[in-house]
mmCIF file of C-alpha atoms in Angstrom:
data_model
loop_
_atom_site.group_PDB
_atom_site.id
_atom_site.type_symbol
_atom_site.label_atom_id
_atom_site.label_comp_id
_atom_site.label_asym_id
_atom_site.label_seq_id
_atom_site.Cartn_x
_atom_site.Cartn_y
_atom_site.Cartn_z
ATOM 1 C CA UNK C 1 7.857 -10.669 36.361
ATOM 2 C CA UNK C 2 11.284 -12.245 35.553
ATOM 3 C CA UNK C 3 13.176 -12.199 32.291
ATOM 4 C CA UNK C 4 14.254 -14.544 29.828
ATOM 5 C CA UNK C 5 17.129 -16.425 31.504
ATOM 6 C CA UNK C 6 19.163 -18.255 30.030
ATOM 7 C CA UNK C 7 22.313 -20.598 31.648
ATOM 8 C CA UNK C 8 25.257 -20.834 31.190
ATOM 9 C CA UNK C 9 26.257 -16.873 30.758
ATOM 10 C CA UNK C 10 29.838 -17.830 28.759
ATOM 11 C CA UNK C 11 30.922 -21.287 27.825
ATOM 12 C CA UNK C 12 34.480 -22.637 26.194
ATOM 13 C CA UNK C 13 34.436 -25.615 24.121
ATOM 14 C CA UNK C 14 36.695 -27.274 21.979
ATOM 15 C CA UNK C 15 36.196 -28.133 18.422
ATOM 16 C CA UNK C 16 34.591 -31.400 17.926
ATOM 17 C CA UNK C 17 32.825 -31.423 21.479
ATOM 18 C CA UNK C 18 29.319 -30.966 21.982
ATOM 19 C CA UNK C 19 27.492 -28.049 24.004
ATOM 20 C CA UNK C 20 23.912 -27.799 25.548
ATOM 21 C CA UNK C 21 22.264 -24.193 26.619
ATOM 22 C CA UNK C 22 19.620 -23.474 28.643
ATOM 23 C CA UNK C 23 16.880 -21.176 27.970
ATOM 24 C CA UNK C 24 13.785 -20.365 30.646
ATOM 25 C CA UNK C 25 11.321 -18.239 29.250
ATOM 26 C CA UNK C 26 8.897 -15.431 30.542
ATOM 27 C CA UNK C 27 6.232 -17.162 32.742
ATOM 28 C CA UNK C 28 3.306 -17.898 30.529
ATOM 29 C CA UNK C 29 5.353 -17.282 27.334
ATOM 30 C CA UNK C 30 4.534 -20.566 25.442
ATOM 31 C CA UNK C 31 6.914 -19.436 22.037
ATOM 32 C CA UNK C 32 10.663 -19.935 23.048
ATOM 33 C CA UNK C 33 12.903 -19.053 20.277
ATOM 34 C CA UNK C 34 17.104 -19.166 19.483
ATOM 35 C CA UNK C 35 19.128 -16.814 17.350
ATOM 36 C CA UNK C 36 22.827 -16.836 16.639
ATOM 37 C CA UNK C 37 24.292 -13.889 16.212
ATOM 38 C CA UNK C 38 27.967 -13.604 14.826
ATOM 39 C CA UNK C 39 29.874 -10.258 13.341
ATOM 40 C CA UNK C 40 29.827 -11.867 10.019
ATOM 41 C CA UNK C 41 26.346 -13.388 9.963
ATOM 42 C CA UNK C 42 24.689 -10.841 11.863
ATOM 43 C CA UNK C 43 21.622 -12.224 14.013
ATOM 44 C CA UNK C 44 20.106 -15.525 12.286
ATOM 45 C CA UNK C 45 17.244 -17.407 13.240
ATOM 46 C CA UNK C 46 17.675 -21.097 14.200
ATOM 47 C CA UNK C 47 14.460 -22.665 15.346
ATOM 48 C CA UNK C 48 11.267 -22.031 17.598
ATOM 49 C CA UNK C 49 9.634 -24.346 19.392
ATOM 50 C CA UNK C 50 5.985 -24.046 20.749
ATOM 51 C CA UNK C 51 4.123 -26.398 23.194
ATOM 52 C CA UNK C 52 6.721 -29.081 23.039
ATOM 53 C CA UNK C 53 6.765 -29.059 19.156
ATOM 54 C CA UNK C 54 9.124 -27.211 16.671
ATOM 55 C CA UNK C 55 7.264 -25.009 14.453
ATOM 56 C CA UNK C 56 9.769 -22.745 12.774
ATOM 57 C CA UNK C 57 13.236 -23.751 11.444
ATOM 58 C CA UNK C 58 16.015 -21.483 10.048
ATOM 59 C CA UNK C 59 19.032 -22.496 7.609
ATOM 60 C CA UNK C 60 21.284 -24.483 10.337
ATOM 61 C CA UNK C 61 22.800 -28.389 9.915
ATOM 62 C CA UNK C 62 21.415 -30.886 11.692
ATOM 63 C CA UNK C 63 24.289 -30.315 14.234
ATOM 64 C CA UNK C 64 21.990 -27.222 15.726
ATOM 65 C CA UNK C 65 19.144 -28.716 17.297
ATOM 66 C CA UNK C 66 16.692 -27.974 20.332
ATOM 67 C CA UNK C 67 13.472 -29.586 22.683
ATOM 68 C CA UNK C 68 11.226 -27.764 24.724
ATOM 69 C CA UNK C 69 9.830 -29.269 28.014
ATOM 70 C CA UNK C 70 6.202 -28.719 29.190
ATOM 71 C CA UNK C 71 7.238 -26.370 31.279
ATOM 72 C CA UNK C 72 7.888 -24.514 28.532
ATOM 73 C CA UNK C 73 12.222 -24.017 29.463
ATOM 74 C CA UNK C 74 14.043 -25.010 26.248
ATOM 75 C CA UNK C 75 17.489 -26.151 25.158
ATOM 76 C CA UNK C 76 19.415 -26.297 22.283
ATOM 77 C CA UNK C 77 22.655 -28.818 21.485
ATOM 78 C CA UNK C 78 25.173 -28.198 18.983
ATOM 79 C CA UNK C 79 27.168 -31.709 18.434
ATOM 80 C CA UNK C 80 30.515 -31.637 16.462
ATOM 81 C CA UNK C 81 31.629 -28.355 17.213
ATOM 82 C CA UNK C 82 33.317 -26.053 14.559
ATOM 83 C CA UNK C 83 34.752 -23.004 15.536
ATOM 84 C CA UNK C 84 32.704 -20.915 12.962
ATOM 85 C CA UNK C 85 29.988 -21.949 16.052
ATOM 86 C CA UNK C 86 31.282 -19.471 18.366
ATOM 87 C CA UNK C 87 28.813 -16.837 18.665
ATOM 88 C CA UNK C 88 26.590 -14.727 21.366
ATOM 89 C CA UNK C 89 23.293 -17.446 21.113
ATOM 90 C CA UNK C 90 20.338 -15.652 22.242
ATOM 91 C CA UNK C 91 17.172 -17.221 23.610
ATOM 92 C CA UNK C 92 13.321 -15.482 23.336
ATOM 93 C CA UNK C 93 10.179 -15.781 24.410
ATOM 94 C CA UNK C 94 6.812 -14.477 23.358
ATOM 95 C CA UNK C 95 3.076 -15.276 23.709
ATOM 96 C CA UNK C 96 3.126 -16.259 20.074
ATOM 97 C CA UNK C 97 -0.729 -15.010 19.811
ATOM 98 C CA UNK C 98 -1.593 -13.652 15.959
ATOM 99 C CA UNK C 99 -3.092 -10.885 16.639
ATOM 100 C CA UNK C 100 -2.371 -7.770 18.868
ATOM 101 C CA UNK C 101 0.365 -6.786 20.401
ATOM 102 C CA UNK C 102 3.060 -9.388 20.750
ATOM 103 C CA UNK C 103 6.871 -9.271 20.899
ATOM 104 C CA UNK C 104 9.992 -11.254 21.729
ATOM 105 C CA UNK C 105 11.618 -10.520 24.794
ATOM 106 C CA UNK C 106 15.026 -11.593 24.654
ATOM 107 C CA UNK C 107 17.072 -13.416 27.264
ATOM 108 C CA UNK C 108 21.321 -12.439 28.238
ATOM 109 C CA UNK C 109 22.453 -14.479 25.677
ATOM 110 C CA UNK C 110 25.450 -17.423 26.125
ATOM 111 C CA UNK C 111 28.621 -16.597 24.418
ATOM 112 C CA UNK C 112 30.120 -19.395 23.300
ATOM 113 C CA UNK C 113 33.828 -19.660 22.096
ATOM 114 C CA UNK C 114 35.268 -22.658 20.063
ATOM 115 C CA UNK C 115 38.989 -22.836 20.297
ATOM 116 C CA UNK O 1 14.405 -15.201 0.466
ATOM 117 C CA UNK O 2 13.571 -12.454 3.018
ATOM 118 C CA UNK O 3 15.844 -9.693 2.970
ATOM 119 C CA UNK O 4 15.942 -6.971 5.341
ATOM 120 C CA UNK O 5 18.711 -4.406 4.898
ATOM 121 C CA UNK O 6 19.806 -1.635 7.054
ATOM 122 C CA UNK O 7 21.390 1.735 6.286
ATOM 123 C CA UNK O 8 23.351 3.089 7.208
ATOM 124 C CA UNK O 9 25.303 0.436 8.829
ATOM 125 C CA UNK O 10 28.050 2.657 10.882
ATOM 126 C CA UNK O 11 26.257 6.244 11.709
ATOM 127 C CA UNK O 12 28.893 8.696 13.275
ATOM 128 C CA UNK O 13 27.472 11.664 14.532
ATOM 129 C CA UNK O 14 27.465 14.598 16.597
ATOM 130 C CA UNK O 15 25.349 15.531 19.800
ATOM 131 C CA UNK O 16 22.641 17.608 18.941
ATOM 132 C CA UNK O 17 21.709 16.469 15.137
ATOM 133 C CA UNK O 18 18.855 14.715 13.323
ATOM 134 C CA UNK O 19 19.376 11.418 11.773
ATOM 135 C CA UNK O 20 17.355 8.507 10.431
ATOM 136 C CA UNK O 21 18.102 5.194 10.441
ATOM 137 C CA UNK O 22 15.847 3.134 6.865
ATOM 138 C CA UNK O 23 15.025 0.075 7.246
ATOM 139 C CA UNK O 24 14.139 -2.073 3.961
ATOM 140 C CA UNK O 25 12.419 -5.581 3.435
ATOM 141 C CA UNK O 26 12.042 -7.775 0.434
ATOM 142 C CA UNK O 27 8.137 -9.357 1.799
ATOM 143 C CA UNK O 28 5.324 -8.587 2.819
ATOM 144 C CA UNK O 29 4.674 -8.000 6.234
ATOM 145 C CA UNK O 30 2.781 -5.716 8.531
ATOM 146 C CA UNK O 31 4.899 -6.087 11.724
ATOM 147 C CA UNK O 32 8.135 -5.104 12.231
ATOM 148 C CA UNK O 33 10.300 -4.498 15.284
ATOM 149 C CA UNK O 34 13.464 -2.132 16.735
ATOM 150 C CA UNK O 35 15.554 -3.209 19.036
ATOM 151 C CA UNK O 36 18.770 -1.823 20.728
ATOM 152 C CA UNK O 37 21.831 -3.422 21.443
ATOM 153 C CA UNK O 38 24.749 -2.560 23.568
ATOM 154 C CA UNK O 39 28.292 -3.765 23.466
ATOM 155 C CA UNK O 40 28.420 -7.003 24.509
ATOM 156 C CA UNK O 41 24.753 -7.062 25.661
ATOM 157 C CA UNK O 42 21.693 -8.485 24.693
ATOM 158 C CA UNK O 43 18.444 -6.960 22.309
ATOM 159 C CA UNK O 44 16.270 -4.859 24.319
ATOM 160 C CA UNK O 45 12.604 -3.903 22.645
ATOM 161 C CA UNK O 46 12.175 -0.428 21.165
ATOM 162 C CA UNK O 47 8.943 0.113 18.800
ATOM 163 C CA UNK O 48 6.486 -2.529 17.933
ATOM 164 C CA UNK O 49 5.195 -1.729 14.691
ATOM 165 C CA UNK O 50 2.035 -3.490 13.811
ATOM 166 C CA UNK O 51 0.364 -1.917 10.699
ATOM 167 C CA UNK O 52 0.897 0.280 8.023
ATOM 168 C CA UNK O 53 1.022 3.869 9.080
ATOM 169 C CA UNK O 54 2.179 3.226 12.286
ATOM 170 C CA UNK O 55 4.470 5.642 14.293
ATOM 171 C CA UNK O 56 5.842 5.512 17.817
ATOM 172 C CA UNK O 57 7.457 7.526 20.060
ATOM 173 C CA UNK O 58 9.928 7.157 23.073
ATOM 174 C CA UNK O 59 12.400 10.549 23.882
ATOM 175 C CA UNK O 60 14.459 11.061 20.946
ATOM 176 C CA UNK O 61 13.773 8.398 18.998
ATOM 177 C CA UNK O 62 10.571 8.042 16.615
ATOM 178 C CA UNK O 63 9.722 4.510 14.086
ATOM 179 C CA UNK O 64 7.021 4.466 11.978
ATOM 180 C CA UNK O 65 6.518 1.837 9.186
ATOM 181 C CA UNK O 66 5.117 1.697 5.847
ATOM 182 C CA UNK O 67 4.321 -1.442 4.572
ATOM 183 C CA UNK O 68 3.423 -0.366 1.232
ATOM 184 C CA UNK O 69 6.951 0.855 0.647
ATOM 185 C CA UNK O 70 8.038 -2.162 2.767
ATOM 186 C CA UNK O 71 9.995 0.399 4.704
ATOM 187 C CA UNK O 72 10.447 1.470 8.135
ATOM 188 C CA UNK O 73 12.606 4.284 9.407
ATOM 189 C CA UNK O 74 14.185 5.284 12.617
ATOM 190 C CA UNK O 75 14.625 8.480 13.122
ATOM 191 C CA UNK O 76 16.889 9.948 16.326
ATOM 192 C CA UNK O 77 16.176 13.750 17.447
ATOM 193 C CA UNK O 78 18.957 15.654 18.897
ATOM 194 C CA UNK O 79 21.313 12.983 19.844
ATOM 195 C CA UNK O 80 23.108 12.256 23.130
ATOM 196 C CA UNK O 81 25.409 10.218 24.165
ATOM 197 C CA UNK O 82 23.413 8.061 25.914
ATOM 198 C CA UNK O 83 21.980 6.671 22.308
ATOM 199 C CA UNK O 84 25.376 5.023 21.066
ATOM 200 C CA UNK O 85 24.729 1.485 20.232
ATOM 201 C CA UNK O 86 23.471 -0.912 17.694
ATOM 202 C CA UNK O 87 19.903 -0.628 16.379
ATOM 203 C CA UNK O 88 18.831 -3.903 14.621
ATOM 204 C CA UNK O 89 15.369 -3.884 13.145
ATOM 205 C CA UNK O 90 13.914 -7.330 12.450
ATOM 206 C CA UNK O 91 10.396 -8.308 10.324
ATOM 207 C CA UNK O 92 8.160 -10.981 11.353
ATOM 208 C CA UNK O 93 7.243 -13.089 8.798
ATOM 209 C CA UNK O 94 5.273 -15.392 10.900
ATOM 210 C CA UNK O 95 3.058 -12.763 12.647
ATOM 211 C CA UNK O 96 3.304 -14.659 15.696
ATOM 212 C CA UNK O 97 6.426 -12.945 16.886
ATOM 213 C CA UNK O 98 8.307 -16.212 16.909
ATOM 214 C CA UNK O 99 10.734 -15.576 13.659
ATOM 215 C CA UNK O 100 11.595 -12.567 13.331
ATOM 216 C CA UNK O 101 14.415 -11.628 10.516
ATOM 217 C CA UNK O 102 16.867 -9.063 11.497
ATOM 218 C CA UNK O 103 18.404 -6.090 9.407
ATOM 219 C CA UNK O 104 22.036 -5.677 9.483
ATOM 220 C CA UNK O 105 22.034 -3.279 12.148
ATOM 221 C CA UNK O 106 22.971 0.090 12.559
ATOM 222 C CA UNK O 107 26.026 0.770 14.703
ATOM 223 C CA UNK O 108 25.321 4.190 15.979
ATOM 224 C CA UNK O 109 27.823 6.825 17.752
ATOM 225 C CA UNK O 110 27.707 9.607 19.343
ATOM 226 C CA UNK O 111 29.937 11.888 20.215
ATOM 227 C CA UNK O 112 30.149 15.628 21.808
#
């Protein structure tokens, strides 16, 4: 079965543009979910999005947002770019079931820089 | 707000000893996961620990998690090499396994 994949691998942006990732899930993983992870913030949860629909929702601004498609591949956009948004973002995906055992498998990650 | 703290955060030590790595959260929860990062790479899955009391075991390393305490531990068994990296472990407060909230992480090292 293949991984989480997510496109593109390493991405340079300047401040005040805009940047879309890519993010295709485990097959039959329904849950697809985004983390930043910086060395002063650590890993932080942004959102999660399930069956088309956001669900879950960390501390971000509105710049940080994300869709998922029915076939269950997500993105996520950052608009206005600031360079405290450069940062490995990691994609997951799980089964999202409540009960037994269920985990998030996590995807390569996109480093983005912001010069 | 959920807090999940990690400590050590730097572990330095040499091949051969015992160590443990706590991990301490603010909520309740009954899940909580390890996961292992190397330089520059991304989180791979350690333990999945899904009630109170649990342990788990893979080579040198050993979780187990007490929710009670709302504490989980890592503990490494005659370290290698091999085991240098960051250990990050991260509570899921939606018991879906779609937010989890990570620890600090433990940047571990190794060395002969």
């Amino acid at each position: 079965k293949a991984g989480v994949t997510q496109t593109p691998r390493y991405l340079i942006k300047t401040r005040g543009q805009q940047v879309t990732l890519s993010c295709s899930p485990i097959s039959g993983h329904r849950s697809v979910s985004w983390y930043q992870q910086t060395p002063g913030q650590g890993l932080q949860f942004l959102f999660e999005y399930f069956s088309e629909t956001q669900r879950n929702k960390g501390n971000f601004p509105g710049r940080f947002s994300g869709r998922q498609f029915s076939n269950s591949r997500s993105e996520m956009n950052v608009s206005t770019l600031e360079l405290g948004d450069s940062a490995l973002y990691l994609c997951a995906s799980s089964l999202a079931f409540t009960s037994g055992h269920n985990e998030q498998f996590f995807g390569p990650g996109t480093r983005l820089t912001v010069l | 707000e959920l807090k999940v703290e990690q400590n050590p955060l730097f572990l330095s030590m040499q091949e051969g000893k015992n160590y443990t790595i706590y991990c301490n959260y603010s909520t309740t929860s009954d899940r909580l996961y390890w996961y292992r990062q190397d330089p520059g790479k991304s989180l791979e899955s350690l333990f999945v620990l899904l009630s109170n009391g649990a342990v788990k075991q893979e080579g040198r390393l050993m979780a187990s998690l007490d929710t009670k305490a709302r504490l989980s531990t890592l503990h490494i068994t005659a370290a290698v090499h091999d085991l240098s990296a960051t250990y990050f472990c991260a509570v899921d407060i939606s018991k879906r396994a779609d937010k989890l909230i990570f620890g600090t992480g433990t940047r571990l090292q190794v060395f002969p």
